[in-house]
Coordinates of N, CA, C and O in Angstrom, one line a residue:
M1 N -34.0 4.1 -29.1 CA -33.5 5.1 -28.2 C -33.0 4.4 -26.9 O -33.6 3.5 -26.4
M2 N -31.8 4.9 -26.4 CA -31.2 4.3 -25.2 C -31.9 4.8 -24.0 O -32.3 6.0 -23.9
A3 N -32.1 3.9 -23.0 CA -32.7 4.3 -21.7 C -31.7 5.1 -20.9 O -30.5 4.9 -21.0
P4 N -32.2 6.1 -20.2 CA -31.3 7.0 -19.4 C -30.7 6.1 -18.3 O -31.3 5.2 -17.8
K5 N -29.4 6.5 -18.0 CA -28.7 5.7 -16.9 C -29.3 6.0 -15.6 O -29.7 7.1 -15.3
S6 N -29.4 5.0 -14.7 CA -29.9 5.2 -13.4 C -28.8 5.8 -12.5 O -27.6 5.8 -12.9
D7 N -29.2 6.2 -11.3 CA -28.2 6.8 -10.4 C -27.1 5.7 -10.0 O -26.0 6.1 -9.9
E8 N -27.6 4.5 -9.9 CA -26.6 3.4 -9.6 C -25.6 3.2 -10.7 O -24.4 3.0 -10.4
Q9 N -26.0 3.3 -11.9 CA -25.1 3.1 -13.1 C -24.1 4.3 -13.1 O -22.9 4.1 -13.3
F10 N -24.6 5.5 -12.8 CA -23.7 6.7 -12.8 C -22.7 6.5 -11.7 O -21.5 6.8 -11.8
K11 N -23.1 6.0 -10.5 CA -22.2 5.7 -9.4 C -21.1 4.7 -9.8 O -19.9 4.9 -9.5
I12 N -21.5 3.7 -10.5 CA -20.5 2.6 -10.9 C -19.5 3.2 -11.8 O -18.3 3.0 -11.7
I13 N -20.0 4.0 -12.8 CA -19.1 4.7 -13.8 C -18.1 5.6 -13.1 O -17.0 5.7 -13.3
R14 N -18.7 6.4 -12.1 CA -17.9 7.4 -11.4 C -16.8 6.7 -10.5 O -15.7 7.1 -10.5
D15 N -17.2 5.6 -9.9 CA -16.3 4.8 -9.1 C -15.2 4.2 -9.9 O -14.0 4.2 -9.5
Q16 N -15.6 3.7 -11.1 CA -14.6 3.1 -12.0 C -13.6 4.2 -12.5 O -12.4 3.9 -12.6
R17 N -14.1 5.3 -12.8 CA -13.3 6.4 -13.3 C -12.3 6.9 -12.2 O -11.1 7.2 -12.4
Y18 N -12.9 7.0 -11.0 CA -12.1 7.4 -9.8 C -10.9 6.4 -9.6 O -9.7 6.8 -9.4
E19 N -11.2 5.1 -9.7 CA -10.1 4.1 -9.6 C -9.1 4.2 -10.7 O -7.9 4.1 -10.5
E20 N -9.6 4.4 -11.9 CA -8.7 4.6 -13.1 C -7.7 5.8 -12.9 O -6.5 5.6 -13.2
I21 N -8.3 6.9 -12.5 CA -7.4 8.1 -12.3 C -6.4 7.8 -11.1 O -5.3 8.2 -11.2
S22 N -6.9 7.2 -10.1 CA -6.0 6.9 -8.9 C -4.9 6.0 -9.3 O -3.7 6.3 -8.9
K23 N -5.2 5.0 -10.1 CA -4.1 4.1 -10.5 C -3.1 4.8 -11.4 O -1.9 4.6 -11.3
A24 N -3.6 5.6 -12.3 CA -2.7 6.4 -13.2 C -1.8 7.3 -12.4 O -0.6 7.5 -12.6
A25 N -2.5 8.0 -11.4 CA -1.7 9.0 -10.6 C -0.7 8.3 -9.7 O 0.5 8.8 -9.6
L26 N -1.0 7.1 -9.2 CA 0.0 6.3 -8.4 C 1.3 6.1 -9.3 O 2.4 6.3 -8.8
K27 N 1.1 5.7 -10.5 CA 2.2 5.4 -11.4 C 3.0 6.6 -11.7 O 4.2 6.6 -11.6
V28 N 2.3 7.7 -12.0 CA 3.0 8.9 -12.4 C 3.8 9.5 -11.2 O 5.0 9.9 -11.3
F29 N 3.1 9.6 -10.0 CA 3.8 10.1 -8.8 C 5.0 9.3 -8.5 O 6.1 9.8 -8.1
A30 N 4.9 7.9 -8.6 CA 6.0 7.0 -8.2 C 7.2 7.2 -9.2 O 8.3 7.1 -8.8
R31 N 6.9 7.5 -10.5 CA 8.0 7.7 -11.5 C 8.6 9.1 -11.4 O 9.8 9.2 -11.6
K32 N 7.7 10.1 -11.3 CA 8.2 11.5 -11.4 C 8.4 12.2 -10.1 O 9.0 13.3 -10.1
G33 N 7.8 11.7 -9.0 CA 7.8 12.4 -7.8 C 6.7 13.5 -7.7 O 6.2 13.9 -8.8
F34 N 6.3 13.9 -6.5 CA 5.2 14.9 -6.4 C 5.5 16.2 -7.1 O 4.7 16.7 -7.9
A35 N 6.7 16.8 -6.8 CA 7.0 18.1 -7.3 C 7.0 18.2 -8.9 O 6.5 19.1 -9.5
A36 N 7.5 17.1 -9.5 CA 7.7 17.1 -11.0 C 6.4 16.7 -11.7 O 6.3 16.9 -12.9
T37 N 5.4 16.2 -11.0 CA 4.2 15.7 -11.6 C 3.3 16.9 -11.9 O 3.0 17.7 -11.0
K38 N 2.7 16.9 -13.1 CA 1.7 17.9 -13.5 C 0.3 17.1 -13.6 O 0.3 15.9 -13.9
I39 N -0.7 17.8 -13.4 CA -2.1 17.2 -13.5 C -2.2 16.6 -14.9 O -2.8 15.6 -15.2
S40 N -1.6 17.3 -15.9 CA -1.7 16.9 -17.3 C -1.0 15.5 -17.5 O -1.4 14.8 -18.4
D41 N 0.0 15.2 -16.7 CA 0.7 13.9 -16.8 C -0.3 12.8 -16.4 O -0.3 11.7 -17.0
I42 N -1.2 13.1 -15.4 CA -2.1 12.1 -15.0 C -3.3 12.0 -16.0 O -3.7 10.9 -16.4
T43 N -3.8 13.2 -16.4 CA -5.0 13.2 -17.2 C -4.7 12.6 -18.6 O -5.6 11.9 -19.2
S44 N -3.6 12.9 -19.1 CA -3.2 12.4 -20.5 C -3.1 10.9 -20.5 O -3.4 10.2 -21.5
S45 N -2.7 10.3 -19.4 CA -2.5 8.8 -19.3 C -3.8 8.1 -19.3 O -3.9 6.9 -19.5
V46 N -4.9 8.8 -18.9 CA -6.2 8.1 -18.9 C -7.2 8.8 -19.8 O -8.4 8.6 -19.7
K47 N -6.6 9.7 -20.7 CA -7.5 10.4 -21.7 C -8.6 11.1 -21.0 O -9.8 10.9 -21.4
L48 N -8.3 11.9 -20.1 CA -9.3 12.7 -19.3 C -9.0 14.2 -19.4 O -7.9 14.6 -19.4
S49 N -10.1 15.0 -19.5 CA -9.9 16.4 -19.6 C -9.5 17.0 -18.2 O -9.8 16.4 -17.2
H50 N -8.8 18.1 -18.3 CA -8.5 18.8 -17.0 C -9.7 19.0 -16.2 O -9.7 18.8 -15.0
G51 N -10.7 19.5 -16.9 CA -12.0 19.9 -16.2 C -12.6 18.7 -15.5 O -13.1 18.8 -14.3
L52 N -12.6 17.5 -16.1 CA -13.2 16.4 -15.5 C -12.4 15.9 -14.3 O -13.0 15.3 -13.4
F53 N -11.1 16.1 -14.4 CA -10.3 15.7 -13.2 C -10.8 16.3 -12.0 O -10.8 15.7 -10.9
Y54 N -11.2 17.6 -12.1 CA -11.6 18.3 -10.9 C -13.0 17.9 -10.4 O -13.4 18.3 -9.3
H55 N -13.7 17.1 -11.1 CA -14.9 16.5 -10.6 C -14.6 15.4 -9.6 O -15.4 15.0 -8.7
Y56 N -13.4 14.9 -9.6 CA -13.0 13.8 -8.8 C -12.0 14.2 -7.7 O -12.1 13.7 -6.6
F57 N -11.1 15.1 -8.0 CA -10.1 15.6 -7.0 C -10.0 17.1 -7.1 O -10.1 17.7 -8.1
Q58 N -9.8 17.7 -5.9 CA -9.7 19.2 -5.8 C -8.4 19.7 -6.4 O -8.4 20.8 -6.9
S59 N -7.3 18.9 -6.3 CA -6.0 19.4 -6.7 C -5.0 18.3 -6.8 O -5.3 17.1 -6.4
K60 N -3.8 18.6 -7.2 CA -2.7 17.6 -7.3 C -2.4 17.1 -5.8 O -2.2 15.9 -5.6
E61 N -2.4 18.0 -4.9 CA -2.1 17.7 -3.5 C -3.2 16.8 -2.9 O -2.9 15.8 -2.2
N62 N -4.4 17.0 -3.3 CA -5.6 16.2 -2.8 C -5.5 14.8 -3.3 O -5.6 13.8 -2.5
I63 N -5.2 14.5 -4.6 CA -5.1 13.1 -5.0 C -3.8 12.5 -4.5 O -3.9 11.3 -4.1
Y64 N -2.7 13.2 -4.3 CA -1.5 12.7 -3.7 C -1.7 12.2 -2.3 O -1.4 11.0 -2.0
L65 N -2.3 13.0 -1.5 CA -2.6 12.7 -0.1 C -3.6 11.5 0.0 O -3.5 10.6 0.8
S66 N -4.6 11.6 -0.9 CA -5.7 10.6 -0.9 C -5.0 9.2 -1.2 O -5.4 8.2 -0.5
L67 N -4.1 9.1 -2.1 CA -3.4 7.9 -2.5 C -2.6 7.4 -1.3 O -2.7 6.2 -0.9
I68 N -1.9 8.2 -0.7 CA -1.0 7.8 0.4 C -1.8 7.3 1.6 O -1.5 6.3 2.2
M69 N -2.8 8.1 2.0 CA -3.7 7.7 3.1 C -4.4 6.4 2.9 O -4.5 5.6 3.8
N70 N -4.8 6.2 1.6 CA -5.5 4.9 1.3 C -4.5 3.7 1.4 O -4.9 2.7 1.9
I71 N -3.3 3.9 0.9 CA -2.3 2.9 1.0 C -2.0 2.5 2.5 O -2.0 1.3 2.9
L72 N -1.9 3.5 3.4 CA -1.6 3.2 4.8 C -2.8 2.7 5.5 O -2.7 1.8 6.3
D73 N -4.0 3.2 5.1 CA -5.2 2.6 5.8 C -5.4 1.2 5.4 O -5.8 0.4 6.2
Q74 N -5.1 0.8 4.1 CA -5.2 -0.6 3.7 C -4.2 -1.4 4.4 O -4.5 -2.6 4.7
F75 N -3.0 -0.9 4.6 CA -2.0 -1.6 5.4 C -2.5 -2.0 6.8 O -2.4 -3.1 7.3
I76 N -3.1 -1.0 7.5 CA -3.7 -1.2 8.8 C -4.8 -2.2 8.8 O -4.8 -3.1 9.6
V77 N -5.7 -2.1 7.8 CA -6.9 -3.0 7.7 C -6.4 -4.4 7.5 O -6.9 -5.4 8.1
T78 N -5.4 -4.6 6.6 CA -4.9 -5.9 6.3 C -4.2 -6.6 7.5 O -4.4 -7.8 7.8
V79 N -3.4 -5.8 8.3 CA -2.8 -6.3 9.5 C -3.8 -6.7 10.5 O -3.7 -7.8 11.1
K80 N -4.8 -5.9 10.7 CA -5.9 -6.2 11.6 C -6.6 -7.5 11.2 O -7.0 -8.3 12.1
E81 N -6.9 -7.6 9.9 CA -7.5 -8.8 9.4 C -6.6 -10.0 9.7 O -7.1 -11.1 10.1
A82 N -5.3 -9.9 9.6 CA -4.4 -11.0 9.9 C -4.5 -11.4 11.4 O -4.6 -12.5 11.7
E83 N -4.5 -10.3 12.2 CA -4.6 -10.5 13.7 C -5.8 -11.2 14.1 O -5.8 -12.0 15.1
N84 N -6.9 -11.0 13.4 CA -8.2 -11.5 13.8 C -8.5 -12.9 13.2 O -9.6 -13.5 13.5
R85 N -7.6 -13.4 12.3 CA -7.9 -14.7 11.7 C -7.7 -15.8 12.7 O -6.9 -15.7 13.6
T86 N -8.5 -16.9 12.5 CA -8.3 -18.0 13.4 C -7.0 -18.7 13.0 O -6.5 -18.6 11.9
G87 N -6.5 -19.5 13.9 CA -5.2 -20.2 13.6 C -4.1 -19.7 14.5 O -4.3 -18.8 15.3
T88 N -2.9 -20.2 14.3 CA -1.8 -19.8 15.1 C -1.2 -18.4 14.6 O -1.5 -18.0 13.5
P89 N -0.4 -17.8 15.4 CA 0.3 -16.6 14.9 C 1.1 -16.8 13.6 O 1.2 -16.0 12.7
W90 N 1.6 -18.1 13.5 CA 2.3 -18.4 12.2 C 1.3 -18.4 11.1 O 1.6 -17.8 10.0
D91 N 0.1 -19.0 11.2 CA -0.9 -19.0 10.2 C -1.3 -17.5 9.8 O -1.5 -17.2 8.6
Q92 N -1.4 -16.7 10.8 CA -1.8 -15.3 10.6 C -0.8 -14.6 9.8 O -1.1 -13.9 8.8
L93 N 0.5 -14.7 10.1 CA 1.6 -14.0 9.4 C 1.8 -14.6 8.0 O 2.1 -13.9 7.1
A94 N 1.6 -16.0 7.9 CA 1.7 -16.6 6.6 C 0.6 -16.1 5.7 O 0.9 -15.8 4.5
W95 N -0.6 -15.9 6.2 CA -1.7 -15.4 5.3 C -1.3 -14.0 4.9 O -1.5 -13.6 3.7
F96 N -0.8 -13.1 5.8 CA -0.4 -11.8 5.5 C 0.7 -11.8 4.4 O 0.7 -11.0 3.5
T97 N 1.7 -12.7 4.6 CA 2.8 -12.7 3.6 C 2.3 -13.1 2.2 O 2.7 -12.5 1.2
E98 N 1.4 -14.1 2.2 CA 0.9 -14.6 0.9 C 0.1 -13.4 0.2 O 0.3 -13.2 -1.0
L99 N -0.7 -12.7 1.0 CA -1.4 -11.6 0.4 C -0.5 -10.5 -0.1 O -0.8 -9.9 -1.1
T100 N 0.6 -10.2 0.6 CA 1.5 -9.2 0.3 C 2.1 -9.4 -1.2 O 2.3 -8.5 -1.9
F101 N 2.3 -10.7 -1.5 CA 2.9 -11.0 -2.8 C 1.9 -11.4 -3.9 O 2.3 -11.9 -4.9
S102 N 0.6 -11.3 -3.6 CA -0.4 -11.8 -4.5 C -0.8 -10.8 -5.6 O -1.3 -11.2 -6.6
G103 N -0.5 -9.5 -5.4 CA -0.8 -8.6 -6.5 C 0.3 -8.3 -7.4 O 1.2 -9.0 -7.6
S104 N 0.1 -7.2 -8.1 CA 1.1 -6.7 -9.1 C 2.4 -6.2 -8.4 O 2.3 -5.3 -7.6
P105 N 3.6 -6.8 -8.8 CA 4.8 -6.3 -8.1 C 5.1 -4.8 -8.5 O 5.6 -4.0 -7.7
E106 N 4.7 -4.4 -9.7 CA 4.9 -3.0 -10.1 C 4.0 -2.0 -9.2 O 4.5 -1.0 -8.8
Q107 N 2.8 -2.4 -9.0 CA 1.9 -1.5 -8.2 C 2.4 -1.5 -6.7 O 2.4 -0.5 -6.1
A108 N 2.9 -2.7 -6.2 CA 3.4 -2.7 -4.9 C 4.6 -1.8 -4.8 O 4.8 -1.1 -3.8
Q109 N 5.5 -1.8 -5.8 CA 6.7 -1.0 -5.8 C 6.2 0.5 -5.8 O 6.8 1.3 -5.1
D110 N 5.3 0.8 -6.7 CA 4.8 2.2 -6.7 C 4.3 2.7 -5.4 O 4.5 3.8 -5.0
R111 N 3.5 1.9 -4.7 CA 2.9 2.2 -3.4 C 4.0 2.5 -2.4 O 4.0 3.5 -1.7
R112 N 5.0 1.6 -2.4 CA 6.1 1.8 -1.5 C 6.9 3.0 -1.7 O 7.3 3.8 -0.8
I113 N 7.2 3.3 -3.0 CA 8.0 4.5 -3.4 C 7.2 5.8 -2.9 O 7.8 6.7 -2.4
L114 N 5.9 5.8 -3.1 CA 5.1 6.9 -2.8 C 5.1 7.2 -1.3 O 5.3 8.3 -0.9
V115 N 5.0 6.1 -0.5 CA 5.0 6.3 1.0 C 6.4 6.8 1.4 O 6.5 7.7 2.2
I116 N 7.5 6.2 0.9 CA 8.9 6.7 1.3 C 9.1 8.1 0.9 O 9.6 8.9 1.7
E117 N 8.6 8.5 -0.3 CA 8.8 9.9 -0.7 C 8.0 10.8 0.2 O 8.5 11.9 0.6
A118 N 6.8 10.4 0.5 CA 5.9 11.3 1.3 C 6.5 11.5 2.7 O 6.5 12.6 3.3
Q119 N 7.1 10.5 3.3 CA 7.7 10.6 4.6 C 8.9 11.5 4.7 O 9.2 12.0 5.7
Q120 N 9.5 11.8 3.5 CA 10.7 12.6 3.5 C 10.4 13.9 2.6 O 11.4 14.7 2.4
S121 N 9.2 14.1 2.2 CA 8.9 15.2 1.3 C 8.9 16.6 2.0 O 8.5 16.7 3.1
D122 N 9.5 17.6 1.2 CA 9.4 19.0 1.7 C 8.1 19.6 1.3 O 7.8 20.7 1.8
S123 N 7.3 18.9 0.5 CA 6.0 19.5 0.0 C 4.9 19.3 1.0 O 3.9 19.9 0.9
L124 N 5.1 18.4 2.0 CA 4.0 18.1 3.0 C 4.4 18.7 4.3 O 5.6 18.8 4.7
S125 N 3.4 19.1 5.0 CA 3.6 19.7 6.3 C 4.0 18.7 7.3 O 3.8 17.5 7.1
D126 N 4.6 19.1 8.4 CA 5.1 18.2 9.5 C 3.9 17.5 10.1 O 4.0 16.3 10.5
E127 N 2.7 18.1 10.2 CA 1.5 17.5 10.7 C 1.1 16.3 9.9 O 0.8 15.3 10.4
I128 N 1.1 16.5 8.6 CA 0.7 15.4 7.7 C 1.7 14.3 7.8 O 1.3 13.1 7.8
K129 N 3.0 14.6 7.8 CA 4.0 13.6 7.9 C 3.9 12.8 9.2 O 4.1 11.6 9.2
Q130 N 3.5 13.5 10.2 CA 3.3 12.9 11.5 C 2.2 11.9 11.5 O 2.2 10.8 12.0
E131 N 1.1 12.3 10.8 CA -0.1 11.5 10.6 C 0.3 10.2 9.8 O -0.2 9.1 10.2
L132 N 1.1 10.4 8.8 CA 1.5 9.2 8.0 C 2.3 8.2 8.9 O 2.1 7.0 8.8
N133 N 3.2 8.8 9.7 CA 4.1 7.9 10.5 C 3.3 7.2 11.6 O 3.5 6.1 11.9
Q134 N 2.2 7.9 12.1 CA 1.3 7.3 13.1 C 0.6 6.1 12.5 O 0.5 5.1 13.1
K135 N 0.1 6.3 11.3 CA -0.6 5.2 10.6 C 0.3 4.0 10.4 O 0.0 2.8 10.6
Y136 N 1.6 4.3 9.9 CA 2.5 3.2 9.7 C 2.8 2.5 11.0 O 2.9 1.3 11.0
T137 N 3.0 3.3 12.1 CA 3.3 2.7 13.4 C 2.1 1.8 13.8 O 2.4 0.7 14.4
I138 N 0.9 2.2 13.6 CA -0.3 1.3 14.0 C -0.2 0.0 13.3 O -0.4 -1.1 14.0
A139 N 0.1 0.0 12.0 CA 0.2 -1.3 11.3 C 1.4 -2.1 11.8 O 1.3 -3.4 12.0
M140 N 2.5 -1.5 12.0 CA 3.7 -2.2 12.5 C 3.5 -2.8 13.9 O 4.0 -3.9 14.2
N141 N 2.8 -2.1 14.7 CA 2.5 -2.6 16.1 C 1.6 -3.8 16.0 O 1.8 -4.8 16.8
G142 N 0.7 -3.9 15.0 CA -0.1 -5.1 14.8 C 0.8 -6.3 14.4 O 0.6 -7.4 14.9
I143 N 1.7 -6.1 13.5 CA 2.6 -7.2 13.1 C 3.5 -7.6 14.3 O 3.7 -8.8 14.6
A144 N 4.0 -6.6 15.1 CA 4.8 -6.9 16.3 C 3.9 -7.8 17.3 O 4.5 -8.7 18.0
R145 N 2.6 -7.5 17.4 CA 1.8 -8.2 18.3 C 1.6 -9.7 17.9 O 1.7 -10.6 18.7
I146 N 1.5 -9.9 16.6 CA 1.4 -11.3 16.1 C 2.7 -12.0 16.4 O 2.7 -13.2 16.9
I147 N 3.8 -11.4 16.2 CA 5.1 -12.0 16.5 C 5.3 -12.3 18.0 O 5.7 -13.3 18.4
S148 N 4.8 -11.3 18.8 CA 4.9 -11.5 20.3 C 4.0 -12.7 20.7 O 4.5 -13.5 21.5
N149 N 2.8 -12.8 20.1 CA 2.0 -14.0 20.4 C 2.6 -15.3 20.0 O 2.5 -16.3 20.7
G150 N 3.3 -15.2 18.9 CA 4.1 -16.4 18.4 C 5.2 -16.8 19.3 O 5.5 -18.0 19.5
Q151 N 5.9 -15.8 19.9 CA 6.9 -16.0 20.8 C 6.4 -16.7 22.1 O 7.0 -17.6 22.6
R152 N 5.2 -16.2 22.5 CA 4.6 -16.7 23.7 C 4.2 -18.2 23.5 O 4.4 -19.0 24.4
D153 N 3.9 -18.6 22.3 CA 3.5 -19.9 21.9 C 4.7 -20.8 21.5 O 4.5 -22.0 21.2
G154 N 5.9 -20.2 21.5 CA 7.1 -21.0 21.2 C 7.2 -21.2 19.7 O 8.0 -22.1 19.3
I155 N 6.6 -20.4 18.9 CA 6.6 -20.5 17.4 C 7.7 -19.7 16.8 O 8.4 -20.1 15.9
F156 N 7.8 -18.4 17.3 CA 8.8 -17.5 16.8 C 10.0 -17.3 17.7 O 9.9 -17.5 19.0
I157 N 11.1 -16.9 17.2 CA 12.4 -16.8 18.0 C 12.2 -15.6 19.0 O 11.4 -14.7 18.8
D158 N 13.0 -15.7 20.0 CA 13.1 -14.6 21.0 C 13.7 -13.3 20.4 O 14.4 -13.4 19.4
G159 N 13.4 -12.2 21.0 CA 13.9 -10.9 20.5 C 12.8 -9.9 20.6 O 11.6 -10.2 20.9
D160 N 13.2 -8.6 20.4 CA 12.2 -7.5 20.5 C 11.2 -7.7 19.3 O 11.6 -7.7 18.2
P161 N 9.9 -7.8 19.6 CA 8.9 -8.1 18.6 C 8.9 -7.0 17.5 O 8.8 -7.3 16.3
M162 N 9.1 -5.7 17.9 CA 9.1 -4.6 16.8 C 10.3 -4.7 15.9 O 10.2 -4.6 14.7
E163 N 11.4 -5.1 16.5 CA 12.7 -5.2 15.7 C 12.5 -6.4 14.7 O 12.8 -6.2 13.5
L164 N 11.9 -7.5 15.2 CA 11.6 -8.6 14.3 C 10.6 -8.2 13.2 O 10.7 -8.7 12.1
A165 N 9.6 -7.4 13.6 CA 8.6 -7.0 12.6 C 9.3 -6.1 11.5 O 8.9 -6.2 10.4
I166 N 10.2 -5.3 11.9 CA 10.9 -4.4 11.0 C 11.8 -5.3 10.0 O 11.8 -5.1 8.8
Y167 N 12.5 -6.3 10.5 CA 13.2 -7.3 9.7 C 12.2 -7.9 8.7 O 12.5 -8.0 7.5
Y168 N 11.1 -8.4 9.2 CA 10.1 -9.1 8.4 C 9.6 -8.2 7.2 O 9.6 -8.6 6.1
I169 N 9.1 -7.0 7.6 CA 8.6 -6.1 6.6 C 9.6 -5.6 5.6 O 9.4 -5.5 4.4
S170 N 10.9 -5.4 6.1 CA 12.0 -5.0 5.2 C 12.3 -6.0 4.1 O 12.5 -5.7 3.0
L171 N 12.2 -7.3 4.6 CA 12.5 -8.4 3.6 C 11.3 -8.5 2.6 O 11.6 -8.6 1.4
N172 N 10.1 -8.3 3.0 CA 8.9 -8.3 2.1 C 9.1 -7.2 1.1 O 8.9 -7.4 -0.1
Q173 N 9.4 -6.0 1.6 CA 9.5 -4.9 0.7 C 10.7 -5.0 -0.3 O 10.5 -4.6 -1.5
G174 N 11.8 -5.5 0.2 CA 12.9 -5.7 -0.6 C 12.6 -6.7 -1.8 O 13.0 -6.4 -2.9
L175 N 11.9 -7.8 -1.4 CA 11.6 -8.7 -2.5 C 10.6 -8.2 -3.5 O 10.7 -8.4 -4.7
L176 N 9.6 -7.4 -3.0 CA 8.7 -6.7 -3.9 C 9.4 -5.8 -4.9 O 9.1 -5.8 -6.1
L177 N 10.3 -5.0 -4.3 CA 11.1 -4.1 -5.2 C 12.0 -4.8 -6.2 O 12.1 -4.4 -7.3
W178 N 12.5 -5.9 -5.7 CA 13.4 -6.7 -6.6 C 12.6 -7.3 -7.8 O 13.0 -7.2 -8.9
N179 N 11.4 -7.9 -7.5 CA 10.6 -8.5 -8.5 C 10.0 -7.5 -9.5 O 9.8 -7.8 -10.6
A180 N 9.8 -6.3 -9.0 CA 9.3 -5.2 -9.9 C 10.3 -4.8 -10.9 O 9.9 -4.4 -12.0
K181 N 11.6 -5.1 -10.7 CA 12.6 -4.7 -11.7 C 12.5 -5.6 -12.9 O 12.9 -5.3 -14.0
G182 N 12.0 -6.9 -12.7 CA 11.9 -7.8 -13.8 C 13.1 -8.5 -14.1 O 13.2 -9.4 -15.0
F183 N 14.2 -8.2 -13.4 CA 15.5 -8.9 -13.6 C 15.6 -10.1 -12.7 O 15.7 -10.0 -11.5
N184 N 15.6 -11.3 -13.3 CA 15.8 -12.5 -12.5 C 14.8 -12.6 -11.3 O 15.2 -12.7 -10.1
P185 N 13.5 -12.4 -11.5 CA 12.5 -12.4 -10.4 C 12.5 -13.7 -9.6 O 12.8 -14.7 -10.1
V186 N 12.3 -13.5 -8.3 CA 12.3 -14.6 -7.4 C 10.9 -15.2 -7.2 O 9.9 -14.4 -7.1
K187 N 10.7 -16.5 -7.3 CA 9.4 -17.1 -7.0 C 9.3 -17.1 -5.5 O 10.1 -17.7 -4.8
I188 N 8.3 -16.3 -5.0 CA 8.2 -16.1 -3.6 C 7.7 -17.3 -2.8 O 6.8 -18.0 -3.2
S189 N 8.4 -17.7 -1.8 CA 8.1 -18.8 -0.9 C 7.8 -18.2 0.5 O 8.6 -17.6 1.1
V190 N 6.6 -18.4 0.9 CA 6.2 -17.9 2.3 C 7.1 -18.5 3.3 O 7.5 -17.8 4.3
E191 N 7.4 -19.8 3.2 CA 8.3 -20.5 4.1 C 9.7 -19.8 4.2 O 10.2 -19.5 5.3
K192 N 10.2 -19.4 3.1 CA 11.6 -18.7 3.1 C 11.5 -17.3 3.6 O 12.4 -16.9 4.3
V193 N 10.4 -16.6 3.3 CA 10.2 -15.3 3.8 C 10.2 -15.3 5.4 O 10.7 -14.4 6.0
M194 N 9.5 -16.3 5.9 CA 9.3 -16.4 7.4 C 10.3 -17.2 8.1 O 10.2 -17.2 9.4
R195 N 11.2 -17.8 7.4 CA 12.1 -18.7 8.0 C 13.0 -18.1 9.1 O 13.3 -18.7 10.1
H196 N 13.3 -16.8 9.0 CA 14.2 -16.1 9.9 C 13.5 -15.9 11.3 O 14.1 -15.6 12.3
L197 N 12.1 -16.1 11.3 CA 11.3 -15.9 12.5 C 11.1 -17.2 13.2 O 10.8 -17.2 14.4
Q198 N 11.4 -18.3 12.5 CA 11.0 -19.6 13.1 C 12.0 -20.1 14.1 O 13.2 -19.9 14.0
V199 N 11.5 -20.7 15.2 CA 12.3 -21.3 16.2 C 13.1 -22.4 15.6 O 12.5 -23.3 14.9

């Protein structure tokens, strides 16, 4: 006879299932968009019943917003971690750059598509879109601060730090989207990504 599962085991299973559903939802939302996605699209891809879905998420809107907020919160946390690392501003941004390209290009593409769609979506209220933009701004301000510190130390070129941060992030995202296509993928070089910032 099998021993009953402990509360800790149930929590692990629940957390794993939550992650599994979230990953599936990310992919479906990125491919089909919020409006065209049905809960059955998500549940069928992870062989989950409709009923069980509602043990984890209240609605399609709930999982959609949860995914987007998590993506942006992770962006903020990672930038803060880069800012707090020892070393020069160059070292901090190089660490962030390396981390940006260390995961799955497909997942990175899906996350980016989801955030872009949400920022322009008619399905979300202006208040929610404003919150998303505020989170994005917090992360971008962190990158601009690293660049500003690098300018102070004579490491990075002169110019408006936020404008340079936008160039930097745009290049990162463009490379991520390019590699996700699978057509002639580029082997990412931190030096090449950051070269335009170098004095």
